């Protein structure tokens, strides 16, 4: 993931590695109704509107006409100053970071929120997003400034059409913050009253007396987290992750990146569970939860998100947004890094989110790429067999994931029929 999505290493079962080459995706086109599709995710949504805020001159980008014809579409050129941000993470963070109270969110919007970019501008902005939001290297946790910048990217691009050349970088940003993006789906851009800013410091990841923390399971110590569920009503700013995912799912390369992130997170979670499929951090005495309550919730969320991707693809194929489904699927396979298989023994390490996104593969992705149920269950069943998970528990885990996968498919279909 840190190579900008241009390639990935595959680790075979005997430990050998081979490089797979991935070229630029050819995005599907069409006038898909992304907003209708994500209406099924949550019943209510607060749509972001543009905010008139003074911005720094370094990221100001005037509109020009693309081409010389009278009917040419306007596009946004990228200045040399902005291009320099792509090679300077500190400067990129400064340009994107909205601050604790969102007073600089206008800078990120001015930089990113445009309908079209001239020339290679969208790719350049994608590299700026990479530089300003991703971890600085293997084993490095996200900082507060990086996490706030990730929030700003999501907020700036929510409820917008994303240029095809920019979509993969936005998807990689979400993959870098997979735990936080999964958690935000509970709120759908509405905002949580108890979250007071776009990111929270590492101290928020401390376990309570029951071994629980609201940010998620198996968190890396020292890592800040983007709180995409935060909404700033005074600035009229939210980061609607379901809406953003629906827009990104039109692009096969972005689709592959999101799909990889969910499957990598599934392997990461499974290999840290107890033999009974529970949370090893659980402490007795919690009258509201059992050792499997929150791990079940995580598995349900992952199944829901994988099912949602498949439902979005199906919906876009039906409405013509994806004009050639076979070609779309071929590009997804090309850009998918491979299969992610859990370790055969329980792991106690707590890698940062960037390392989860960059998790080595166990082999190529086999079978029907778009059979999300098969891709999940192949991993789950092998894990349960290798860890000797009790049959009753393994069956229950399989069923709850199946329920949420099917639920995601059904809810999108219902929404589209209205």
Short mmCIF file of C-alpha atoms in Angstrom, two decimals:
data_model
loop_
_atom_site.label_atom_id
_atom_site.label_comp_id
_atom_site.label_asym_id
_atom_site.label_seq_id
_atom_site.Cartn_x
_atom_site.Cartn_y
_atom_site.Cartn_z
CA UNK A 1 0.00 0.00 0.00
CA UNK A 2 2.85 2.40 0.70
CA UNK A 3 4.15 2.03 -2.82
CA UNK A 4 1.14 3.98 -3.99
CA UNK A 5 -0.70 0.90 -5.19
CA UNK A 6 1.59 0.17 -8.10
CA UNK A 7 2.48 -3.28 -6.95
CA UNK A 8 2.49 -5.73 -4.08
CA UNK A 9 4.44 -8.74 -2.89
CA UNK A 10 2.80 -12.13 -2.66
CA UNK A 11 3.99 -14.64 -0.10
CA UNK A 12 3.26 -18.22 -1.06
CA UNK A 13 2.67 -20.93 1.49
CA UNK A 14 6.31 -22.04 1.22
CA UNK A 15 7.49 -18.49 1.89
CA UNK A 16 8.65 -17.60 -1.62
CA UNK A 17 7.83 -14.10 -2.88
CA UNK A 18 7.00 -12.84 -6.31
CA UNK A 19 6.11 -9.37 -7.52
CA UNK A 20 2.89 -8.74 -9.35
CA UNK A 21 2.70 -5.73 -11.62
CA UNK A 22 -0.36 -3.55 -11.62
CA UNK A 23 -0.97 -0.84 -14.15
CA UNK A 24 -3.43 2.00 -14.06
CA UNK A 25 -7.06 0.98 -13.90
CA UNK A 26 -9.53 1.86 -16.59
CA UNK A 27 -12.43 3.23 -14.54
CA UNK A 28 -16.00 2.37 -15.32
CA UNK A 29 -18.08 5.29 -16.45
CA UNK A 30 -21.73 6.22 -16.27
CA UNK A 31 -24.11 8.34 -14.27
CA UNK A 32 -24.62 6.01 -11.30
CA UNK A 33 -26.76 7.07 -8.35
CA UNK A 34 -24.27 6.59 -5.53
CA UNK A 35 -26.34 8.57 -3.09
CA UNK A 36 -29.39 6.33 -3.64
CA UNK A 37 -27.32 3.23 -3.10
CA UNK A 38 -25.92 4.37 0.22
CA UNK A 39 -29.30 5.43 1.49
CA UNK A 40 -29.73 1.87 2.69
CA UNK A 41 -26.75 2.09 5.01
CA UNK A 42 -28.34 4.51 7.42
CA UNK A 43 -31.77 6.11 7.56
CA UNK A 44 -30.55 9.63 8.11
CA UNK A 45 -27.68 11.70 6.82
CA UNK A 46 -26.53 15.26 7.19
CA UNK A 47 -25.13 16.40 3.83
CA UNK A 48 -22.05 18.55 3.90
CA UNK A 49 -22.14 21.89 2.17
CA UNK A 50 -19.31 24.10 0.98
CA UNK A 51 -17.74 26.30 3.61
CA UNK A 52 -16.46 29.74 2.71
CA UNK A 53 -13.17 29.91 4.58
CA UNK A 54 -9.98 31.82 3.84
CA UNK A 55 -7.30 29.44 2.56
CA UNK A 56 -3.55 29.56 2.33
CA UNK A 57 -2.18 30.81 -0.95
CA UNK A 58 0.04 27.76 -1.38
CA UNK A 59 -2.91 25.55 -2.27
CA UNK A 60 -5.04 28.03 -4.22
CA UNK A 61 -5.93 26.61 -7.65
CA UNK A 62 -7.86 28.72 -10.20
CA UNK A 63 -10.28 27.26 -12.74
CA UNK A 64 -9.41 27.16 -16.44
CA UNK A 65 -10.99 25.60 -19.51
CA UNK A 66 -9.75 22.20 -20.64
CA UNK A 67 -9.17 22.35 -24.38
CA UNK A 68 -9.83 25.24 -26.70
CA UNK A 69 -13.41 24.61 -27.76
CA UNK A 70 -16.25 26.86 -26.68
CA UNK A 71 -17.97 23.95 -24.92
CA UNK A 72 -14.84 22.76 -23.11
CA UNK A 73 -15.37 21.64 -19.52
CA UNK A 74 -13.66 23.70 -16.83
CA UNK A 75 -10.83 22.01 -14.97
CA UNK A 76 -8.61 22.85 -12.05
CA UNK A 77 -4.87 23.12 -12.69
CA UNK A 78 -2.43 22.07 -9.99
CA UNK A 79 0.24 24.62 -9.18
CA UNK A 80 3.92 23.90 -8.81
CA UNK A 81 3.63 24.65 -5.10
CA UNK A 82 0.93 22.02 -4.75
CA UNK A 83 2.97 19.51 -6.76
CA UNK A 84 5.80 19.97 -4.29
CA UNK A 85 3.53 18.79 -1.46
CA UNK A 86 3.53 15.27 -2.91
CA UNK A 87 7.22 14.89 -2.06
CA UNK A 88 7.08 16.66 1.30
CA UNK A 89 4.92 14.83 3.88
CA UNK A 90 5.32 17.56 6.50
CA UNK A 91 4.09 20.20 4.07
CA UNK A 92 1.28 17.92 2.84
CA UNK A 93 0.08 17.40 6.41
CA UNK A 94 0.17 21.15 7.01
CA UNK A 95 -1.95 21.72 3.90
CA UNK A 96 -4.54 19.06 4.85
CA UNK A 97 -4.65 19.20 8.66
CA UNK A 98 -7.88 21.01 9.68
CA UNK A 99 -6.77 21.49 13.28
CA UNK A 100 -8.54 20.28 16.39
CA UNK A 101 -11.45 22.69 15.88
CA UNK A 102 -11.67 22.45 12.08
CA UNK A 103 -10.68 26.07 11.56
CA UNK A 104 -8.42 25.08 8.63
CA UNK A 105 -10.84 22.71 6.87
CA UNK A 106 -11.23 25.27 4.09
CA UNK A 107 -7.64 24.61 3.03
CA UNK A 108 -8.32 20.92 2.39
CA UNK A 109 -11.54 21.72 0.55
CA UNK A 110 -9.85 24.29 -1.63
CA UNK A 111 -7.15 21.77 -2.46
CA UNK A 112 -9.33 18.71 -3.16
CA UNK A 113 -12.99 19.54 -3.74
CA UNK A 114 -13.16 20.08 -7.52
CA UNK A 115 -15.10 18.32 -10.25
CA UNK A 116 -12.12 17.89 -12.56
CA UNK A 117 -8.39 18.48 -12.66
CA UNK A 118 -6.32 19.48 -15.67
CA UNK A 119 -3.78 17.00 -17.02
CA UNK A 120 -2.28 14.80 -14.32
CA UNK A 121 -3.66 16.99 -11.54
CA UNK A 122 -5.85 14.29 -9.98
CA UNK A 123 -2.91 11.90 -9.72
CA UNK A 124 -0.78 14.63 -8.17
CA UNK A 125 -3.47 15.34 -5.58
CA UNK A 126 -3.63 11.61 -4.89
CA UNK A 127 0.05 11.63 -4.05
CA UNK A 128 -0.52 14.62 -1.77
CA UNK A 129 -3.19 12.62 0.08
CA UNK A 130 -0.77 9.70 0.41
CA UNK A 131 1.95 11.97 1.76
CA UNK A 132 -0.32 13.73 4.25
CA UNK A 133 -2.29 10.82 5.71
CA UNK A 134 -0.38 7.55 5.59
CA UNK A 135 2.05 6.23 8.18
CA UNK A 136 5.65 7.19 7.62
CA UNK A 137 6.82 3.58 7.32
CA UNK A 138 6.42 -0.02 8.52
CA UNK A 139 5.70 -0.22 12.23
CA UNK A 140 4.95 3.50 12.43
CA UNK A 141 1.61 4.51 13.97
CA UNK A 142 -0.44 7.40 12.67
CA UNK A 143 0.11 10.74 14.36
CA UNK A 144 -2.64 13.11 15.42
CA UNK A 145 -1.88 15.42 12.49
CA UNK A 146 -2.04 12.53 10.01
CA UNK A 147 -5.32 11.28 11.48
CA UNK A 148 -6.84 14.76 11.35
CA UNK A 149 -5.68 15.06 7.75
CA UNK A 150 -7.41 11.79 6.90
CA UNK A 151 -10.62 13.16 8.37
CA UNK A 152 -10.21 16.33 6.32
CA UNK A 153 -9.84 14.34 3.10
CA UNK A 154 -13.02 12.36 3.84
CA UNK A 155 -14.91 15.54 4.80
CA UNK A 156 -13.74 17.46 1.73
CA UNK A 157 -14.77 14.67 -0.65
CA UNK A 158 -18.02 13.54 0.98
CA UNK A 159 -21.07 14.01 -1.27
CA UNK A 160 -18.88 14.69 -4.32
CA UNK A 161 -18.02 12.89 -7.51
CA UNK A 162 -14.38 11.84 -7.29
CA UNK A 163 -12.25 11.96 -10.45
CA UNK A 164 -11.23 8.47 -11.59
CA UNK A 165 -7.52 9.20 -11.27
CA UNK A 166 -7.98 10.38 -7.67
CA UNK A 167 -10.19 7.50 -6.48
CA UNK A 168 -7.42 4.91 -5.82
CA UNK A 169 -5.53 7.28 -3.51
CA UNK A 170 -8.68 8.07 -1.55
CA UNK A 171 -9.35 4.33 -1.23
CA UNK A 172 -5.80 3.79 0.01
CA UNK A 173 -6.37 6.47 2.63
CA UNK A 174 -9.44 4.58 3.90
CA UNK A 175 -7.45 1.33 3.87
CA UNK A 176 -4.79 2.99 6.05
CA UNK A 177 -7.53 3.80 8.57
CA UNK A 178 -9.55 0.59 8.16
CA UNK A 179 -10.41 0.22 11.85
CA UNK A 180 -11.67 3.81 12.02
CA UNK A 181 -13.57 3.60 8.72
CA UNK A 182 -15.35 0.40 9.80
CA UNK A 183 -16.35 1.99 13.09
CA UNK A 184 -17.79 5.09 11.42
CA UNK A 185 -20.40 3.07 9.54
CA UNK A 186 -22.39 2.99 12.76
CA UNK A 187 -23.07 6.69 12.35
CA UNK A 188 -23.24 7.34 8.61
CA UNK A 189 -21.96 10.91 8.74
CA UNK A 190 -24.39 12.05 11.44
CA UNK A 191 -21.71 12.66 14.03
CA UNK A 192 -21.37 11.50 17.63
CA UNK A 193 -22.01 13.99 20.37
CA UNK A 194 -19.28 12.50 22.59
CA UNK A 195 -16.56 12.84 19.92
CA UNK A 196 -15.15 16.33 20.14
CA UNK A 197 -12.72 16.49 17.24
CA UNK A 198 -11.55 14.90 13.98
CA UNK A 199 -9.02 12.64 15.75
CA UNK A 200 -8.27 11.28 19.20
CA UNK A 201 -4.86 10.69 20.82
CA UNK A 202 -3.37 7.26 21.58
CA UNK A 203 -4.51 7.47 25.21
CA UNK A 204 -8.08 6.95 24.01
CA UNK A 205 -7.13 3.39 22.99
CA UNK A 206 -6.57 2.29 26.60
CA UNK A 207 -8.70 -0.69 27.65
CA UNK A 208 -11.25 -0.26 30.42
CA UNK A 209 -11.72 -2.66 33.34
CA UNK A 210 -13.62 -5.07 31.08
CA UNK A 211 -10.95 -5.13 28.38
CA UNK A 212 -13.00 -2.94 26.03
CA UNK A 213 -12.32 0.30 24.19
CA UNK A 214 -14.77 2.13 21.95
CA UNK A 215 -12.23 2.61 19.14
CA UNK A 216 -11.97 -1.09 18.29
CA UNK A 217 -10.10 -4.29 19.03
CA UNK A 218 -6.36 -5.13 19.01
CA UNK A 219 -5.23 -1.51 18.66
CA UNK A 220 -1.62 -0.50 18.34
CA UNK A 221 -0.27 1.43 21.33
CA UNK A 222 0.84 4.93 20.46
CA UNK A 223 -1.47 5.36 17.46
CA UNK A 224 -3.87 8.24 16.96
CA UNK A 225 -7.24 7.49 15.39
CA UNK A 226 -9.31 9.43 12.88
CA UNK A 227 -12.82 9.91 14.24
CA UNK A 228 -14.74 9.95 10.99
CA UNK A 229 -17.93 9.85 13.05
CA UNK A 230 -17.24 13.40 14.26
CA UNK A 231 -19.49 16.12 12.92
CA UNK A 232 -18.89 19.83 13.34
CA UNK A 233 -22.27 21.50 13.14
CA UNK A 234 -20.93 25.02 13.46
CA UNK A 235 -18.70 24.48 10.41
CA UNK A 236 -21.33 22.27 8.72
CA UNK A 237 -18.72 19.55 8.20
CA UNK A 238 -19.10 15.77 8.34
CA UNK A 239 -17.15 12.86 6.90
CA UNK A 240 -19.70 10.42 5.48
CA UNK A 241 -17.74 7.20 4.96
CA UNK A 242 -20.61 5.10 3.49
CA UNK A 243 -21.24 7.84 0.94
CA UNK A 244 -17.54 8.02 0.11
CA UNK A 245 -17.28 4.24 -0.30
CA UNK A 246 -20.26 4.22 -2.66
CA UNK A 247 -18.54 6.79 -4.84
CA UNK A 248 -15.22 4.93 -4.79
CA UNK A 249 -16.85 1.60 -5.65
CA UNK A 250 -17.48 2.86 -9.19
CA UNK A 251 -13.74 2.66 -9.80
CA UNK A 252 -12.38 -0.92 -10.14
CA UNK A 253 -8.94 -0.11 -8.75
CA UNK A 254 -10.43 1.68 -5.75
CA UNK A 255 -12.88 -1.22 -5.34
CA UNK A 256 -9.94 -3.67 -5.22
CA UNK A 257 -8.13 -1.59 -2.60
CA UNK A 258 -11.18 -1.46 -0.32
CA UNK A 259 -11.87 -5.17 -0.83
CA UNK A 260 -8.25 -6.01 0.05
CA UNK A 261 -8.46 -3.88 3.19
CA UNK A 262 -11.56 -5.68 4.47
CA UNK A 263 -10.09 -9.12 3.81
CA UNK A 264 -6.76 -8.17 5.40
CA UNK A 265 -8.60 -6.90 8.46
CA UNK A 266 -10.57 -10.16 8.68
CA UNK A 267 -7.36 -12.19 8.78
CA UNK A 268 -5.84 -9.76 11.29
CA UNK A 269 -8.82 -10.12 13.63
CA UNK A 270 -9.17 -13.90 13.39
CA UNK A 271 -5.56 -14.64 14.24
CA UNK A 272 -5.87 -12.66 17.47
CA UNK A 273 -9.01 -14.35 18.80
CA UNK A 274 -9.03 -17.06 21.42
CA UNK A 275 -9.66 -20.66 20.46
CA UNK A 276 -13.29 -20.02 21.39
CA UNK A 277 -13.43 -17.13 18.94
CA UNK A 278 -13.50 -14.53 21.70
CA UNK A 279 -11.60 -11.41 22.70
CA UNK A 280 -8.51 -12.27 24.79
CA UNK A 281 -8.72 -8.83 26.44
CA UNK A 282 -12.18 -9.47 27.90
CA UNK A 283 -12.45 -9.33 31.67
CA UNK A 284 -15.31 -10.97 33.61
CA UNK A 285 -17.92 -8.82 35.28
CA UNK A 286 -19.36 -6.93 32.31
CA UNK A 287 -23.13 -7.43 32.51
CA UNK A 288 -23.61 -5.97 29.03
CA UNK A 289 -21.21 -8.16 27.09
CA UNK A 290 -19.74 -11.66 26.81
CA UNK A 291 -16.23 -12.60 25.64
CA UNK A 292 -17.56 -12.82 22.07
CA UNK A 293 -19.87 -9.79 21.95
CA UNK A 294 -17.44 -7.30 20.44
CA UNK A 295 -15.55 -9.75 18.29
CA UNK A 296 -18.89 -10.84 16.83
CA UNK A 297 -19.67 -7.19 16.16
CA UNK A 298 -16.38 -6.81 14.28
CA UNK A 299 -17.06 -9.88 12.14
CA UNK A 300 -20.55 -8.62 11.37
CA UNK A 301 -19.19 -5.24 10.31
CA UNK A 302 -16.63 -6.80 8.01
CA UNK A 303 -19.21 -9.08 6.40
CA UNK A 304 -21.53 -6.11 5.97
CA UNK A 305 -18.83 -4.05 4.27
CA UNK A 306 -17.82 -6.84 1.91
CA UNK A 307 -21.48 -7.45 1.09
CA UNK A 308 -21.96 -3.73 0.53
CA UNK A 309 -19.16 -3.63 -2.05
CA UNK A 310 -20.75 -6.53 -3.91
CA UNK A 311 -24.18 -4.90 -3.74
CA UNK A 312 -22.82 -1.60 -5.05
CA UNK A 313 -21.17 -3.40 -7.96
CA UNK A 314 -24.42 -5.16 -8.77
CA UNK A 315 -26.40 -1.94 -8.57
CA UNK A 316 -23.96 -0.05 -10.77
CA UNK A 317 -24.06 -2.87 -13.32
CA UNK A 318 -27.85 -2.67 -13.45
CA UNK A 319 -28.06 1.11 -13.82
CA UNK A 320 -25.29 1.28 -16.41
CA UNK A 321 -22.66 3.00 -14.31
CA UNK A 322 -20.53 -0.10 -14.88
CA UNK A 323 -21.00 -0.63 -18.59
CA UNK A 324 -18.87 -3.78 -18.92
CA UNK A 325 -19.05 -5.95 -15.83
CA UNK A 326 -16.53 -8.51 -17.08
CA UNK A 327 -13.99 -5.76 -17.77
CA UNK A 328 -14.65 -4.20 -14.35
CA UNK A 329 -14.13 -7.56 -12.62
CA UNK A 330 -10.94 -8.19 -14.57
CA UNK A 331 -9.48 -4.88 -13.39
CA UNK A 332 -10.50 -5.65 -9.79
CA UNK A 333 -8.70 -9.00 -9.98
CA UNK A 334 -5.65 -7.35 -11.55
CA UNK A 335 -5.37 -4.82 -8.73
CA UNK A 336 -6.29 -7.14 -5.84
CA UNK A 337 -3.08 -8.08 -4.07
CA UNK A 338 -4.11 -11.64 -3.20
CA UNK A 339 -5.45 -13.82 -0.40
CA UNK A 340 -4.93 -12.97 3.28
CA UNK A 341 -4.72 -16.03 5.50
CA UNK A 342 -4.66 -15.88 9.32
CA UNK A 343 -1.75 -17.38 11.21
CA UNK A 344 -2.37 -20.92 12.46
CA UNK A 345 -1.68 -19.84 16.06
CA UNK A 346 -2.90 -16.91 18.12
CA UNK A 347 -0.89 -13.73 17.71
CA UNK A 348 -0.50 -11.15 20.45
CA UNK A 349 1.15 -8.40 18.43
CA UNK A 350 -0.68 -5.12 17.87
CA UNK A 351 0.54 -3.61 14.59
CA UNK A 352 -0.54 -0.12 13.54
CA UNK A 353 -3.27 0.25 10.96
CA UNK A 354 -0.84 1.03 8.14
CA UNK A 355 0.80 -2.36 8.63
CA UNK A 356 -2.58 -4.10 8.49
CA UNK A 357 -3.22 -2.41 5.14
CA UNK A 358 0.21 -3.57 3.93
CA UNK A 359 -0.20 -7.10 5.25
CA UNK A 360 1.67 -9.64 3.07
CA UNK A 361 -0.54 -11.95 1.06
CA UNK A 362 -0.62 -15.72 1.41
CA UNK A 363 -1.11 -16.39 -2.28
CA UNK A 364 -3.14 -15.28 -5.28
CA UNK A 365 -6.84 -14.58 -5.05
CA UNK A 366 -8.52 -17.76 -6.27
CA UNK A 367 -12.00 -18.50 -7.53
CA UNK A 368 -14.70 -15.96 -8.26
CA UNK A 369 -13.39 -12.62 -7.00
CA UNK A 370 -16.91 -11.26 -6.65
CA UNK A 371 -18.18 -14.17 -4.58
CA UNK A 372 -17.59 -12.37 -1.31
CA UNK A 373 -19.23 -15.11 0.73
CA UNK A 374 -16.81 -17.74 -0.61
CA UNK A 375 -13.81 -15.47 -0.09
CA UNK A 376 -14.79 -14.92 3.55
CA UNK A 377 -15.70 -18.49 4.38
CA UNK A 378 -12.60 -20.03 2.81
CA UNK A 379 -10.52 -17.98 5.25
CA UNK A 380 -12.83 -18.48 8.24
CA UNK A 381 -13.19 -22.25 7.81
CA UNK A 382 -9.46 -22.82 7.43
CA UNK A 383 -8.76 -20.72 10.51
CA UNK A 384 -11.33 -22.63 12.57
CA UNK A 385 -9.86 -25.97 11.50
CA UNK A 386 -6.26 -24.98 12.20
CA UNK A 387 -7.13 -23.48 15.58
CA UNK A 388 -9.42 -26.38 16.51
CA UNK A 389 -12.29 -24.00 17.23
CA UNK A 390 -15.31 -25.84 18.71
CA UNK A 391 -17.74 -26.74 15.94
CA UNK A 392 -20.66 -24.95 17.59
CA UNK A 393 -18.72 -21.71 17.84
CA UNK A 394 -17.29 -21.95 14.32
CA UNK A 395 -20.78 -22.56 12.95
CA UNK A 396 -22.16 -19.58 14.86
CA UNK A 397 -19.41 -17.31 13.52
CA UNK A 398 -20.06 -18.46 9.99
CA UNK A 399 -23.78 -17.89 10.35
CA UNK A 400 -23.54 -14.39 11.76
CA UNK A 401 -21.18 -13.34 8.96
CA UNK A 402 -23.50 -14.87 6.38
CA UNK A 403 -26.47 -13.04 7.90
CA UNK A 404 -24.79 -9.65 7.63
CA UNK A 405 -23.39 -10.31 4.17
CA UNK A 406 -26.84 -11.23 2.86
CA UNK A 407 -28.41 -8.34 4.78
CA UNK A 408 -26.15 -5.88 2.97
CA UNK A 409 -27.12 -7.33 -0.41
CA UNK A 410 -30.81 -7.25 0.45
CA UNK A 411 -30.90 -3.73 1.86
CA UNK A 412 -29.33 -2.23 -1.24
CA UNK A 413 -31.82 -4.09 -3.44
CA UNK A 414 -34.73 -2.78 -1.35
CA UNK A 415 -33.44 0.79 -1.57
CA UNK A 416 -33.04 0.58 -5.33
CA UNK A 417 -36.58 -0.71 -5.77
CA UNK A 418 -38.13 2.36 -4.11
#
